[in-house]
Short mmCIF file of C-alpha atoms in Angstrom, two decimals:
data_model
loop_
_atom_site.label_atom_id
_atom_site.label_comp_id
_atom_site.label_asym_id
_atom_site.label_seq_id
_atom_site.Cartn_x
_atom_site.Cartn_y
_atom_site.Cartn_z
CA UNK A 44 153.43 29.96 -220.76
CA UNK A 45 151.38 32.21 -222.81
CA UNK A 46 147.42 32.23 -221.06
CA UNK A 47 145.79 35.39 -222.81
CA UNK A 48 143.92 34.79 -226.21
CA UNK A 49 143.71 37.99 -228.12
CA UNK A 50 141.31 37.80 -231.41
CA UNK A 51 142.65 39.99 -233.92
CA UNK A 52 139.38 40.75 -236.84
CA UNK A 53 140.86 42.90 -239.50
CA UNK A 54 139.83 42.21 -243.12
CA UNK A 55 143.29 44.14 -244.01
CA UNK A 56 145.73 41.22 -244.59
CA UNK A 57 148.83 43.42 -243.63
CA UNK A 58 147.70 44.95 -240.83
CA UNK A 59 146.17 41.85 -239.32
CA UNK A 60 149.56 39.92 -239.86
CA UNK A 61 151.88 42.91 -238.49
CA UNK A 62 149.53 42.71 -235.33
CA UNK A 63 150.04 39.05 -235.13
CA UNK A 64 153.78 39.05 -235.60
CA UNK A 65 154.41 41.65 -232.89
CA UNK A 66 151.21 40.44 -230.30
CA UNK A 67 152.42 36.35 -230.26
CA UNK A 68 155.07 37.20 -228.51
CA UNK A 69 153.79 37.39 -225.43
CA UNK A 70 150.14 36.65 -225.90
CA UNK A 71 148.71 33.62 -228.09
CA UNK A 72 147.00 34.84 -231.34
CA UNK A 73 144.19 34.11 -233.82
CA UNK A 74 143.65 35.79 -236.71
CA UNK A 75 140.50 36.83 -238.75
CA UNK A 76 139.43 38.37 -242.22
CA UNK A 77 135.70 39.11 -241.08
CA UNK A 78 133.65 38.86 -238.25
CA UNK A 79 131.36 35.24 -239.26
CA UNK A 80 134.45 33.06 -238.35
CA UNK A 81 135.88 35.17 -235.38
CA UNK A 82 132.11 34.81 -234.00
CA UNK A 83 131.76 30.84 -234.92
CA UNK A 84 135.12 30.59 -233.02
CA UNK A 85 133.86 31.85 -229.73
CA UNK A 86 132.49 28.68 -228.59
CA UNK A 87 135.50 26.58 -229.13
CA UNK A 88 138.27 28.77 -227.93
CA UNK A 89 136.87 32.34 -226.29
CA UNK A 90 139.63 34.91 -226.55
CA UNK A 91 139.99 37.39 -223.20
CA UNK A 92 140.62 40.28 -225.98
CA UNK A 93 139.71 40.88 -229.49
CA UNK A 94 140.92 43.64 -231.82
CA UNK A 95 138.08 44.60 -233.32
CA UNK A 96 138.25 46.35 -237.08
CA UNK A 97 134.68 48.53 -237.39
CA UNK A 98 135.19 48.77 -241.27
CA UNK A 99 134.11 45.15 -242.20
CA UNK A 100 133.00 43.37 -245.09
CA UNK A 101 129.84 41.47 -244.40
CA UNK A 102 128.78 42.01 -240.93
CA UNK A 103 130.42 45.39 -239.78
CA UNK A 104 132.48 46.00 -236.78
CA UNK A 105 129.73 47.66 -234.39
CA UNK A 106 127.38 44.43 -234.77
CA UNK A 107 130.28 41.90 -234.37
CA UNK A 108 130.27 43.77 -230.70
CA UNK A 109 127.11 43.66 -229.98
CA UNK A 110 126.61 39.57 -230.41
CA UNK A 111 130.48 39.28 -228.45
CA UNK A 112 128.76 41.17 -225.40
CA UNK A 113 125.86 39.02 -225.86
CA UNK A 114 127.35 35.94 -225.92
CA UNK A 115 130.07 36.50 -223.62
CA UNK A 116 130.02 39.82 -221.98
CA UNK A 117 132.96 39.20 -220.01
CA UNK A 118 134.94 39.63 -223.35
CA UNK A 119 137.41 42.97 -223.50
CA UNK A 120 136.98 44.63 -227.16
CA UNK A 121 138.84 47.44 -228.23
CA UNK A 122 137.63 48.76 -231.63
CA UNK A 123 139.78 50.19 -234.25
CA UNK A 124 138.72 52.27 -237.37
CA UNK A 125 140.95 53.69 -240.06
CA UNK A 126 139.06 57.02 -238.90
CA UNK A 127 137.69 59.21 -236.22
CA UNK A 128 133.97 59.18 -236.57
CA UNK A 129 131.61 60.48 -233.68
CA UNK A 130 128.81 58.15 -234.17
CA UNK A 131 131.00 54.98 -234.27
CA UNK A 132 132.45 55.93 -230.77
CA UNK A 133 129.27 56.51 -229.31
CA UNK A 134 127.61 53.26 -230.67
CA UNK A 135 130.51 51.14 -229.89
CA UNK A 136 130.76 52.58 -225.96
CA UNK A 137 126.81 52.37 -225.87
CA UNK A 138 127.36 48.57 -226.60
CA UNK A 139 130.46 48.08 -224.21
CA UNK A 140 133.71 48.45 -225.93
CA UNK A 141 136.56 48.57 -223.50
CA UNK A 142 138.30 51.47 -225.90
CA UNK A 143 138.45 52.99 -229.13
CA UNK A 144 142.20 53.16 -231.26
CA UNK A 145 142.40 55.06 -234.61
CA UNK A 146 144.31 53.91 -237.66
CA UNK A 147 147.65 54.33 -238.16
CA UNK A 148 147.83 52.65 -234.71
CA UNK A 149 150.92 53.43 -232.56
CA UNK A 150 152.65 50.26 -231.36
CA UNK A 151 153.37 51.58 -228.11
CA UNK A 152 150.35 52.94 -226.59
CA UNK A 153 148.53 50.17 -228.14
CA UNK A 154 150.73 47.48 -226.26
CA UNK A 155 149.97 49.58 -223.18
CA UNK A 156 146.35 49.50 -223.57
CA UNK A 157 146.48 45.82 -224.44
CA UNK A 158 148.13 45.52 -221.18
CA UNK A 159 146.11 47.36 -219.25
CA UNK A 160 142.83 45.98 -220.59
CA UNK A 161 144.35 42.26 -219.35
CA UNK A 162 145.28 42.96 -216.22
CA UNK A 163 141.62 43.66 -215.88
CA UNK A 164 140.82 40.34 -217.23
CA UNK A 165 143.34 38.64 -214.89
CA UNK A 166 141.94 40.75 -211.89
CA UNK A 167 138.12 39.85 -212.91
CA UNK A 168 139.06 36.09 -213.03
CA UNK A 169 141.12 36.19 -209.86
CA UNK A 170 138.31 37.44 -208.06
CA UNK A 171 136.04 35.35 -209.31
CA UNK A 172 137.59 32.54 -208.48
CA UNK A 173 137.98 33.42 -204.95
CA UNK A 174 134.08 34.28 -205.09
CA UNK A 175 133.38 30.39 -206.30
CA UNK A 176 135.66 28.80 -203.34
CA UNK A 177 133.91 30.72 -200.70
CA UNK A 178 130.50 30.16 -202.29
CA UNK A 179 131.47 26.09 -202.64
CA UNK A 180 132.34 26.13 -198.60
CA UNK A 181 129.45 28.63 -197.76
CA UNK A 182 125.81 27.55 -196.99
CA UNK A 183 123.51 27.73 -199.73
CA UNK A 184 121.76 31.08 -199.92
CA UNK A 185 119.03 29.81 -201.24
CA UNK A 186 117.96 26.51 -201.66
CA UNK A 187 114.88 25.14 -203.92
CA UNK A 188 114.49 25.03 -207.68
CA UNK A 189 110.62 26.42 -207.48
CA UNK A 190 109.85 29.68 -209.80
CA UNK A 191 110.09 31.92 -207.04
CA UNK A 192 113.66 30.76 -206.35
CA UNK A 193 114.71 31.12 -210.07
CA UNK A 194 113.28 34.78 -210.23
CA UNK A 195 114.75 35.28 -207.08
CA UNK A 196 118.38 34.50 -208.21
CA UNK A 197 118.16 36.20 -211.46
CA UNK A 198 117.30 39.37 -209.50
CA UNK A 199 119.99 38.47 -207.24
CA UNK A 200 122.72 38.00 -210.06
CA UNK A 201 121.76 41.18 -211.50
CA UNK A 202 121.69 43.57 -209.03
CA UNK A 203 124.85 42.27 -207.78
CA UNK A 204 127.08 43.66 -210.08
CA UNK A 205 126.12 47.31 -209.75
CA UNK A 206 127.77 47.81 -206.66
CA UNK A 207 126.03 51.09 -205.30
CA UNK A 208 122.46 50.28 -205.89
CA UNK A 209 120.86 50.16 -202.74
CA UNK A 210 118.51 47.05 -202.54
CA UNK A 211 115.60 46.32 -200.31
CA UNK A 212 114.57 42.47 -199.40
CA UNK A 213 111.14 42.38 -198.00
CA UNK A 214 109.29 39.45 -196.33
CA UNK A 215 108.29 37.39 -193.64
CA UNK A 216 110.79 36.09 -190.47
CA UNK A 217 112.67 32.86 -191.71
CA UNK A 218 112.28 33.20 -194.72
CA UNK A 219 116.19 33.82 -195.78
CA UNK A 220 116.28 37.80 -196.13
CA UNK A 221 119.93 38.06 -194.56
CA UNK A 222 121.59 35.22 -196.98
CA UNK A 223 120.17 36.47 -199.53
CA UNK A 224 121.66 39.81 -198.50
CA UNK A 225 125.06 37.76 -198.10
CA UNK A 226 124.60 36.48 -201.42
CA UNK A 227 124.43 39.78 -203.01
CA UNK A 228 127.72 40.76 -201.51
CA UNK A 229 129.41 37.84 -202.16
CA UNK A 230 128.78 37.86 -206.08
CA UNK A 231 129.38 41.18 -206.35
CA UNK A 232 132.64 43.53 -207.07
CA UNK A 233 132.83 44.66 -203.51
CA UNK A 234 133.54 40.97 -202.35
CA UNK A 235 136.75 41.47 -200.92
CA UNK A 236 135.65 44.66 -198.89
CA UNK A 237 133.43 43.56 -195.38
CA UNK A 238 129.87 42.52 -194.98
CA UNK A 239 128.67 44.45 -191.49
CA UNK A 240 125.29 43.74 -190.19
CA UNK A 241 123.30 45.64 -187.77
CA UNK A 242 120.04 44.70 -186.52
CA UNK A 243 118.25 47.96 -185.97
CA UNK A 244 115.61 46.39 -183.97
CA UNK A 245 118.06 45.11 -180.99
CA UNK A 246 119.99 48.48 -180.75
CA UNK A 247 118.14 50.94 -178.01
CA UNK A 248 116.59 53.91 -180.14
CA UNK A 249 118.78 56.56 -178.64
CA UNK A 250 121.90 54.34 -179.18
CA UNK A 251 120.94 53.83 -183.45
CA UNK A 252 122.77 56.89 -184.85
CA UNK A 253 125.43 56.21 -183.27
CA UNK A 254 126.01 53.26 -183.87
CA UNK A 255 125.39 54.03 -187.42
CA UNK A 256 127.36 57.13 -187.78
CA UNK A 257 129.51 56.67 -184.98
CA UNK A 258 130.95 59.45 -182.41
CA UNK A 259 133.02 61.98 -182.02
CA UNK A 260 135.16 62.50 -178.41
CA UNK A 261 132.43 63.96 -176.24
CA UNK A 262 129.58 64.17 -178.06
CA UNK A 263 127.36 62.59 -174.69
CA UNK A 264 127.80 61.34 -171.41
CA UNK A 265 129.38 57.88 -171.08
CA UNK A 266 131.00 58.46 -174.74
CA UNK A 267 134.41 56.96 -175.84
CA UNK A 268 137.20 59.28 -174.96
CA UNK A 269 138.08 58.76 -178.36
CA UNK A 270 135.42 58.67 -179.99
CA UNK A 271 134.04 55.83 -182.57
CA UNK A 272 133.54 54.69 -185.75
CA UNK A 273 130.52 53.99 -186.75
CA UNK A 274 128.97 50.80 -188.98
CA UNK A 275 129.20 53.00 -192.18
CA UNK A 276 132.69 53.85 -191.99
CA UNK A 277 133.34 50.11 -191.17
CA UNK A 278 131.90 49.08 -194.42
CA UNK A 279 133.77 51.29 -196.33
CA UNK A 280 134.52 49.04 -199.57
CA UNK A 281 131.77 46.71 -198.98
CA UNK A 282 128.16 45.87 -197.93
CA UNK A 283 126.06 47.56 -194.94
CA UNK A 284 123.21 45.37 -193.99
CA UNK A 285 120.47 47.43 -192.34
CA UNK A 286 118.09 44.25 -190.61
CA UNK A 287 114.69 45.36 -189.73
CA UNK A 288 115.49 48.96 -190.99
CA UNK A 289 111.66 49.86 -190.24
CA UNK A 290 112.66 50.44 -186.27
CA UNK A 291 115.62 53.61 -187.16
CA UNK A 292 114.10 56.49 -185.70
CA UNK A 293 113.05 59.81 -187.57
CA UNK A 294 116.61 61.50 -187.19
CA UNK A 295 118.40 58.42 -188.16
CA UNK A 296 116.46 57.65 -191.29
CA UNK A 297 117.28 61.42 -192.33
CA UNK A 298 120.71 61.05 -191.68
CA UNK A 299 120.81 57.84 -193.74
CA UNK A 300 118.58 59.64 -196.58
CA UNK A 301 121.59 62.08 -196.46
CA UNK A 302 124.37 60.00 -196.84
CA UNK A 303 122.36 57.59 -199.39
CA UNK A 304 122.14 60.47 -201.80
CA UNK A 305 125.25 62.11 -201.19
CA UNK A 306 127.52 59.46 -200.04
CA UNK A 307 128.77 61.75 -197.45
CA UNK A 308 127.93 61.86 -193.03
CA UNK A 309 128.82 63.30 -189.62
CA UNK A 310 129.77 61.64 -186.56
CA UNK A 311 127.63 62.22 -183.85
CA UNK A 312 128.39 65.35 -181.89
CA UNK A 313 131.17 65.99 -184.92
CA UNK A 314 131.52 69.04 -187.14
CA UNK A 315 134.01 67.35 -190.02
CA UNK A 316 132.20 65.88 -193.52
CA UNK A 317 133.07 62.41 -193.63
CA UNK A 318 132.67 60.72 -197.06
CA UNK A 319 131.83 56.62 -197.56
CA UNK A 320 131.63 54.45 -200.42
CA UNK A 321 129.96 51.28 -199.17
CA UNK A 322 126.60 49.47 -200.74
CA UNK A 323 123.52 49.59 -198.59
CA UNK A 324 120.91 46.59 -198.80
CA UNK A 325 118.21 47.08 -195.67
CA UNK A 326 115.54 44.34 -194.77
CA UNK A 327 112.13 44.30 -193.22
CA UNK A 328 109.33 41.75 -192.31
CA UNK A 329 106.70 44.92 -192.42
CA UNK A 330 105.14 46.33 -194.83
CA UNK A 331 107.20 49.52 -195.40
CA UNK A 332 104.38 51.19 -197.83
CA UNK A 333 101.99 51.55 -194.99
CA UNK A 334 104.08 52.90 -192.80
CA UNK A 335 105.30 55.64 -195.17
CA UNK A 336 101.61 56.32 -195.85
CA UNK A 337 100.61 56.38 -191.81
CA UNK A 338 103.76 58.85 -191.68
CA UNK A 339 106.01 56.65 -189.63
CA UNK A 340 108.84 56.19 -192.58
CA UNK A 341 110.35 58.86 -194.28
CA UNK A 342 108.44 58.57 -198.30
CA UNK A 343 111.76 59.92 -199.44
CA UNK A 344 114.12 57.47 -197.82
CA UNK A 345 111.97 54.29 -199.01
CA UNK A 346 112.19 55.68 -202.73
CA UNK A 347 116.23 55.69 -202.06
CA UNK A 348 116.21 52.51 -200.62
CA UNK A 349 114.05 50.26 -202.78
CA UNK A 350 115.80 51.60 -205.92
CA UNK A 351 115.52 47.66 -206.36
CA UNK A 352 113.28 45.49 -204.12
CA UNK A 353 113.21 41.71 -203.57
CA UNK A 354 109.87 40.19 -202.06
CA UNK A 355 110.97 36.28 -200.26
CA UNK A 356 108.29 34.28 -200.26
CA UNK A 357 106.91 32.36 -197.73
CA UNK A 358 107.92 28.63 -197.32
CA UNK A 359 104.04 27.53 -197.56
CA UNK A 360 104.28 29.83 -201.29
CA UNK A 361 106.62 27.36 -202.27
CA UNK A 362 105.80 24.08 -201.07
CA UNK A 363 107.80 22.36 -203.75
CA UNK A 364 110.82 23.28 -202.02
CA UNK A 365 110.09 21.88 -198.69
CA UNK A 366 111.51 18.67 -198.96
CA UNK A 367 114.73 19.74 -200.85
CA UNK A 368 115.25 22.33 -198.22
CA UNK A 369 114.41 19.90 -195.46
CA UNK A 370 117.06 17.14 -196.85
CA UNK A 371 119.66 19.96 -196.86
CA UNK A 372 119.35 20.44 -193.01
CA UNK A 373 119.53 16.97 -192.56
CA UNK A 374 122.45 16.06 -194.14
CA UNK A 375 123.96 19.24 -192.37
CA UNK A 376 122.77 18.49 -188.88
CA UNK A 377 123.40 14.61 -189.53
CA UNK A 378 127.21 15.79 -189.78
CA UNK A 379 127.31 17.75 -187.16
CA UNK A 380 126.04 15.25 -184.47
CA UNK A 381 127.88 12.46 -185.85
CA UNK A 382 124.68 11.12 -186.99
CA UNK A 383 124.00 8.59 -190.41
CA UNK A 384 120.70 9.81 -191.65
CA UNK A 385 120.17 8.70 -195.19
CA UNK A 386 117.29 9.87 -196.16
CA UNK A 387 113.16 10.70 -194.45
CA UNK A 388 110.62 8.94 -194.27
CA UNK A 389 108.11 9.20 -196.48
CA UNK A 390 105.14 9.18 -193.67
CA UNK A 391 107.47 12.58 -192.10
CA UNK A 392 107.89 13.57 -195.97
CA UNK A 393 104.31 13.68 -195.91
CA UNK A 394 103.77 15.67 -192.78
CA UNK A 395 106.21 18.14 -193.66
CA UNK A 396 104.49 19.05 -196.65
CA UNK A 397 100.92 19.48 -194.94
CA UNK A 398 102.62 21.43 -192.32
CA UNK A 399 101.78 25.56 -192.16
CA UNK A 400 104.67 27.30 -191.51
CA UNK A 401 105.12 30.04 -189.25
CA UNK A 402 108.51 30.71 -188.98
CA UNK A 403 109.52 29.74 -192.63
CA UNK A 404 112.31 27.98 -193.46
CA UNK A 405 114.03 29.33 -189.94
CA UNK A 406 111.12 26.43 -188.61
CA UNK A 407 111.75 24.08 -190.68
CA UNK A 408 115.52 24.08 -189.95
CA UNK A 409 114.66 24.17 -186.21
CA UNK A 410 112.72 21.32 -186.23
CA UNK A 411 114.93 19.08 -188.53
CA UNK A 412 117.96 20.09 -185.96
CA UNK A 413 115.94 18.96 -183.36
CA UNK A 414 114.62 15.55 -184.78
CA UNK A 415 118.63 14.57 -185.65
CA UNK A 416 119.48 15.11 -182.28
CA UNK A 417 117.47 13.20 -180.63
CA UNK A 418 116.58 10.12 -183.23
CA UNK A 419 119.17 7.32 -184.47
CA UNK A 420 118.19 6.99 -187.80
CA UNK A 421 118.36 5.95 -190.69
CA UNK A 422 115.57 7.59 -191.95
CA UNK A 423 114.25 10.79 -190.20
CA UNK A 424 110.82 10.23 -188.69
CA UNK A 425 108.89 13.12 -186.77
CA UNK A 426 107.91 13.10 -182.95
CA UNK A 427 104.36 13.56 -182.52
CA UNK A 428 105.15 17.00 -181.35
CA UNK A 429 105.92 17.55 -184.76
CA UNK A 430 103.23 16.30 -186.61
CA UNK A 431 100.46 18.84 -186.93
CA UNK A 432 96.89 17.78 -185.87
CA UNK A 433 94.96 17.57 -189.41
CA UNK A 434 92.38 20.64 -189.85
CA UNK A 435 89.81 18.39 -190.56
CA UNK A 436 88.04 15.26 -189.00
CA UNK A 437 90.25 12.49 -188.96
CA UNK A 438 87.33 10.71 -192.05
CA UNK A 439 87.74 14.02 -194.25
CA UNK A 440 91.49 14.29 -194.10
CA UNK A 441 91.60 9.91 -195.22
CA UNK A 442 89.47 10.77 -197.66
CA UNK A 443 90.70 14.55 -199.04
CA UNK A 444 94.54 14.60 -197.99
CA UNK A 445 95.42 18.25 -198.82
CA UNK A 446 91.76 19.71 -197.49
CA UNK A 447 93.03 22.00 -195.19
CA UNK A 448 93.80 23.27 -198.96
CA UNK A 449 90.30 23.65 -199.81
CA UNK A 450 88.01 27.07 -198.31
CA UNK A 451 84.56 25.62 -196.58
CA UNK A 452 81.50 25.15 -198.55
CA UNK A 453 79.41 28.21 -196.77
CA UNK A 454 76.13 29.35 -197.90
CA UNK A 455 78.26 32.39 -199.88
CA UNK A 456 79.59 29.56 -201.94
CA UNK A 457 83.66 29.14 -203.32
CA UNK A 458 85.49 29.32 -205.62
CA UNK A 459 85.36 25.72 -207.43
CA UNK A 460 88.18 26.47 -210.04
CA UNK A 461 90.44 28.08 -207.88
CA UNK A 462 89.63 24.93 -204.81
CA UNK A 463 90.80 22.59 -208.13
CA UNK A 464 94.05 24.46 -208.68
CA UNK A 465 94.98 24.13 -205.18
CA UNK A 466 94.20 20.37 -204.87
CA UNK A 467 96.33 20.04 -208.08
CA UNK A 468 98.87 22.17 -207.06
CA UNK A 469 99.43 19.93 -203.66
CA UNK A 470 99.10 16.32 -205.54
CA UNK A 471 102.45 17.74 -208.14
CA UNK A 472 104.04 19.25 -205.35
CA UNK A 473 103.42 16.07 -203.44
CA UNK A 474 103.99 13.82 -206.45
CA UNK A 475 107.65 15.63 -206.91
CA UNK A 476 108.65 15.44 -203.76
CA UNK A 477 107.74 11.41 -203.30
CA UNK A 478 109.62 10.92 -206.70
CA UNK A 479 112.71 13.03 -206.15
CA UNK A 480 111.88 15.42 -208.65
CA UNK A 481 111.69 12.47 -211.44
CA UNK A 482 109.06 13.74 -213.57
CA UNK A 483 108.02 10.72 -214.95
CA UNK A 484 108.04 9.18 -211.68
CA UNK A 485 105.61 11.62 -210.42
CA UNK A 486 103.83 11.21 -213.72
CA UNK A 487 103.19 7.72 -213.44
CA UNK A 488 101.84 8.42 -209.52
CA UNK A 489 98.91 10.06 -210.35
CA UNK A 490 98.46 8.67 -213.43
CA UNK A 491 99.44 11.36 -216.40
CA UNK A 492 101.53 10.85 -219.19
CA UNK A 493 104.59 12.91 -218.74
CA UNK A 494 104.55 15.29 -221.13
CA UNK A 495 100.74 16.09 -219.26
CA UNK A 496 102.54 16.08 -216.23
CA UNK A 497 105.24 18.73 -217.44
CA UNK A 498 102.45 20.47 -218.63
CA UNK A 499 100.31 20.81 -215.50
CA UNK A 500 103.93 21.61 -213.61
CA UNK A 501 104.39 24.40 -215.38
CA UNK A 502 100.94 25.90 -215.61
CA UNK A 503 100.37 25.26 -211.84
CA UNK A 504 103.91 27.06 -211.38
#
């Protein structure tokens, strides 16, 4: 069964039929006089290769590649020219061609090259397909369609295919830093390679390097006779994830620094260079900048490590995605226990969203696990535990739901536009939730036309 589509765009009729005749053996074939209809073809029937002429009549050669790579950037092209011209080559790499031929083309090396340049197809799609089963059985990473998440996973989708760009994740506790850390490893060409995670707060100070760098035979008291790898070397191929990388001490984070820019380490108590290839994405709930500037954290060794940075936000800075996040957990923990929850209720909908969290969505899931457990069903309702006392007198909070929302009215005065934002914001976020993310559901609730509802959504987002 032939599976590889090669595009062959050559506005020479001889050469484009001598390439067909010899390439359909093996492969199947289209053929093209000009780039306009091998481009209108791409959404119908996307090749895995094209042959790519650069001497075109219309649109040339170097533009046809730069709206394939736009389109579909997964695309191989190889370009071909009936001569050897600097410029072309360096425009065509600049814009991603997989390799450059030069007229008269040699059959043979050109069959090789067509070869080669499939296999990497075959090996991209092989591993991408293993990538989207273990990402269909896996958890979630992150779960909520608010604009935070959305940035969030472009970031994430990004960064993950440049797979020795170190990547910091800042934020609160709870609030998802590790799966998002997962996340980035599992999209990412190092997939198949390990994901080793160290919590450098729960390793004793002395004990960090160590553990990091691992040990030669000897180098201290109590040591391995034969010595030990360390967490780098065990990573080799894939992701170290450095969790609360704040606590490393001051000759850990320059042995890190070291290795970061050179790729290379010793063990402990060793004297042989030790090289590692192995992507390093480090966490932290503090606030990394103020420690560099009190002189606790090397300035240096932030720079290397937040060569891209991701800030979670808090659950309470997106609200919107309480509920969504809340039904996951309960359809997850309803499983587990052997439980038939269908659905909550929309007086424990309610308190969720006027809840303050704490401890993020690491709360929330907490406190879902423990309501499944120990309630029948069918819809969730909250233990009085559960339900947080309103900040306000019992009158105000009938009358205002959402005023622990709103700052006091002090003799300084407020902020009246800002107090209205935030009493919007809630009734949307509110209005979303109660409707299942219907927008004209939610609409009709507080009585807007929908398109002034999609309006308001998005300027309130």
């Amino acid at each position: 069964m032939l599976t590889h589509l090669i595009y062959i765009v050559d506005d020479e009729a001889v050469a484009r039929e001598g390439l067909a005749m010899v390439l359909q053996k093996d492969y199947r074939v289209k053929s093209f006089a000009d780039a306009e209809s091998a481009l209108a073809s791409l959404a119908q029937d996307a090749p895995d290769l094209v042959l790519l002429d650069i001497g075109l009549p219309g649109m040339s050669g170097i533009e046809a590649l730069g709206h394939i790579k736009h389109r579909r950037p997964d695309i191989l092209v190889l370009m071909i020219t009936a001569y050897e011209e600097v410029q072309s080559v360096v425009s065509a790499m600049k814009l991603g061609a997989h390799e450059y031929l030069v007229k008269p083309l040699q059959m043979d090396p050109l069959l090789i090259c067509i070869r080669n340049a499939l296999e990497t197809v075959s090996l991209r799609k092989e591993v991408r397909s293993l990538q989207e089963k273990v990402l269909q059985n896996d958890v979630p990473f992150l779960i909520g369609d608010s604009s935070a998440v959305q940035r969030i996973m472009e970031v994430v989708n990004k960064v993950a295919r440049s797979p020795d760009t170190p990547v910091l994740i800042l934020g609160e506790t709870g609030t998802g830093k590790e799966l998002i850390a997962r996340a980035i490893h599992c999209r990412g060409p190092h997939f198949k390679g390990p994901l080793v995670s160290v919590n450098c707060a729960a390793i004793p100070k002395e004990l960090i390097e160590s553990e990091l760098f691992g040990y030669d035979r000897g180098a201290f008291s109590g040591a391995d006779p034969g010595g030990k790898k360390g967490l780098v070397e065990k990573a080799v191929g894939g992701t170290l994830f450095l969790d609360e990388v704040a606590d490393l001490t001051a000759d850990a984070q320059a042995k890190l620094l070291r290795f970061l820019e050179s790729g290379e380490y010793y063990r402990l108590g060793g004297t042989q260079k030790l090289a590692a290839r192995t992507r390093i994405v480090s966490a932290t709930n503090r606030n990394l900048s103020d420690m560099v500037a009190a002189g606790r954290f090397r300035r240096d060794l932030y720079f290397r490590l937040a060569v891209i940075e991701i800030k979670m936000p808090s659950l309470n800075e997106r609200r919107e995605d309480i509920l969504p996040i809340a039904n996951h957990f309960l359809m997850e923990f309803s499983g587990k226990f052997g439980k038939s929850f269908t659905g909550i209720s929309p007086r424990a909908q309610a308190a969720l969203l006027q809840r303050h969290y704490t401890g993020n969505v690491r709360e929330l899931k907490n406190m879902i696990e423990r309501e499944v457990l120990f309630n029948t069903g069918p819809l969730l309702e909250l233990s009085e535990q559960q339900v947080e006392p309103p900040r306000t007198s019992c009158r105000e909070q009938n009358r205002m739901p959402g005023s622990h929302l709103l700052p006091p009215l002090t003799t300084d005065g407020i902020d009246l536009p800002t107090a209205l934002k935030k009493v919007e914001e809630y009734y949307i976020t509110a209005a979303l939730s109660l409707s299942g993310g219907n927008d004209s559901r939610a609409a009709s609730l507080l009585s807007f036309t929908r398109d002034t509802f999609r309006y308001r959504k998005k300027k309130s987002a």
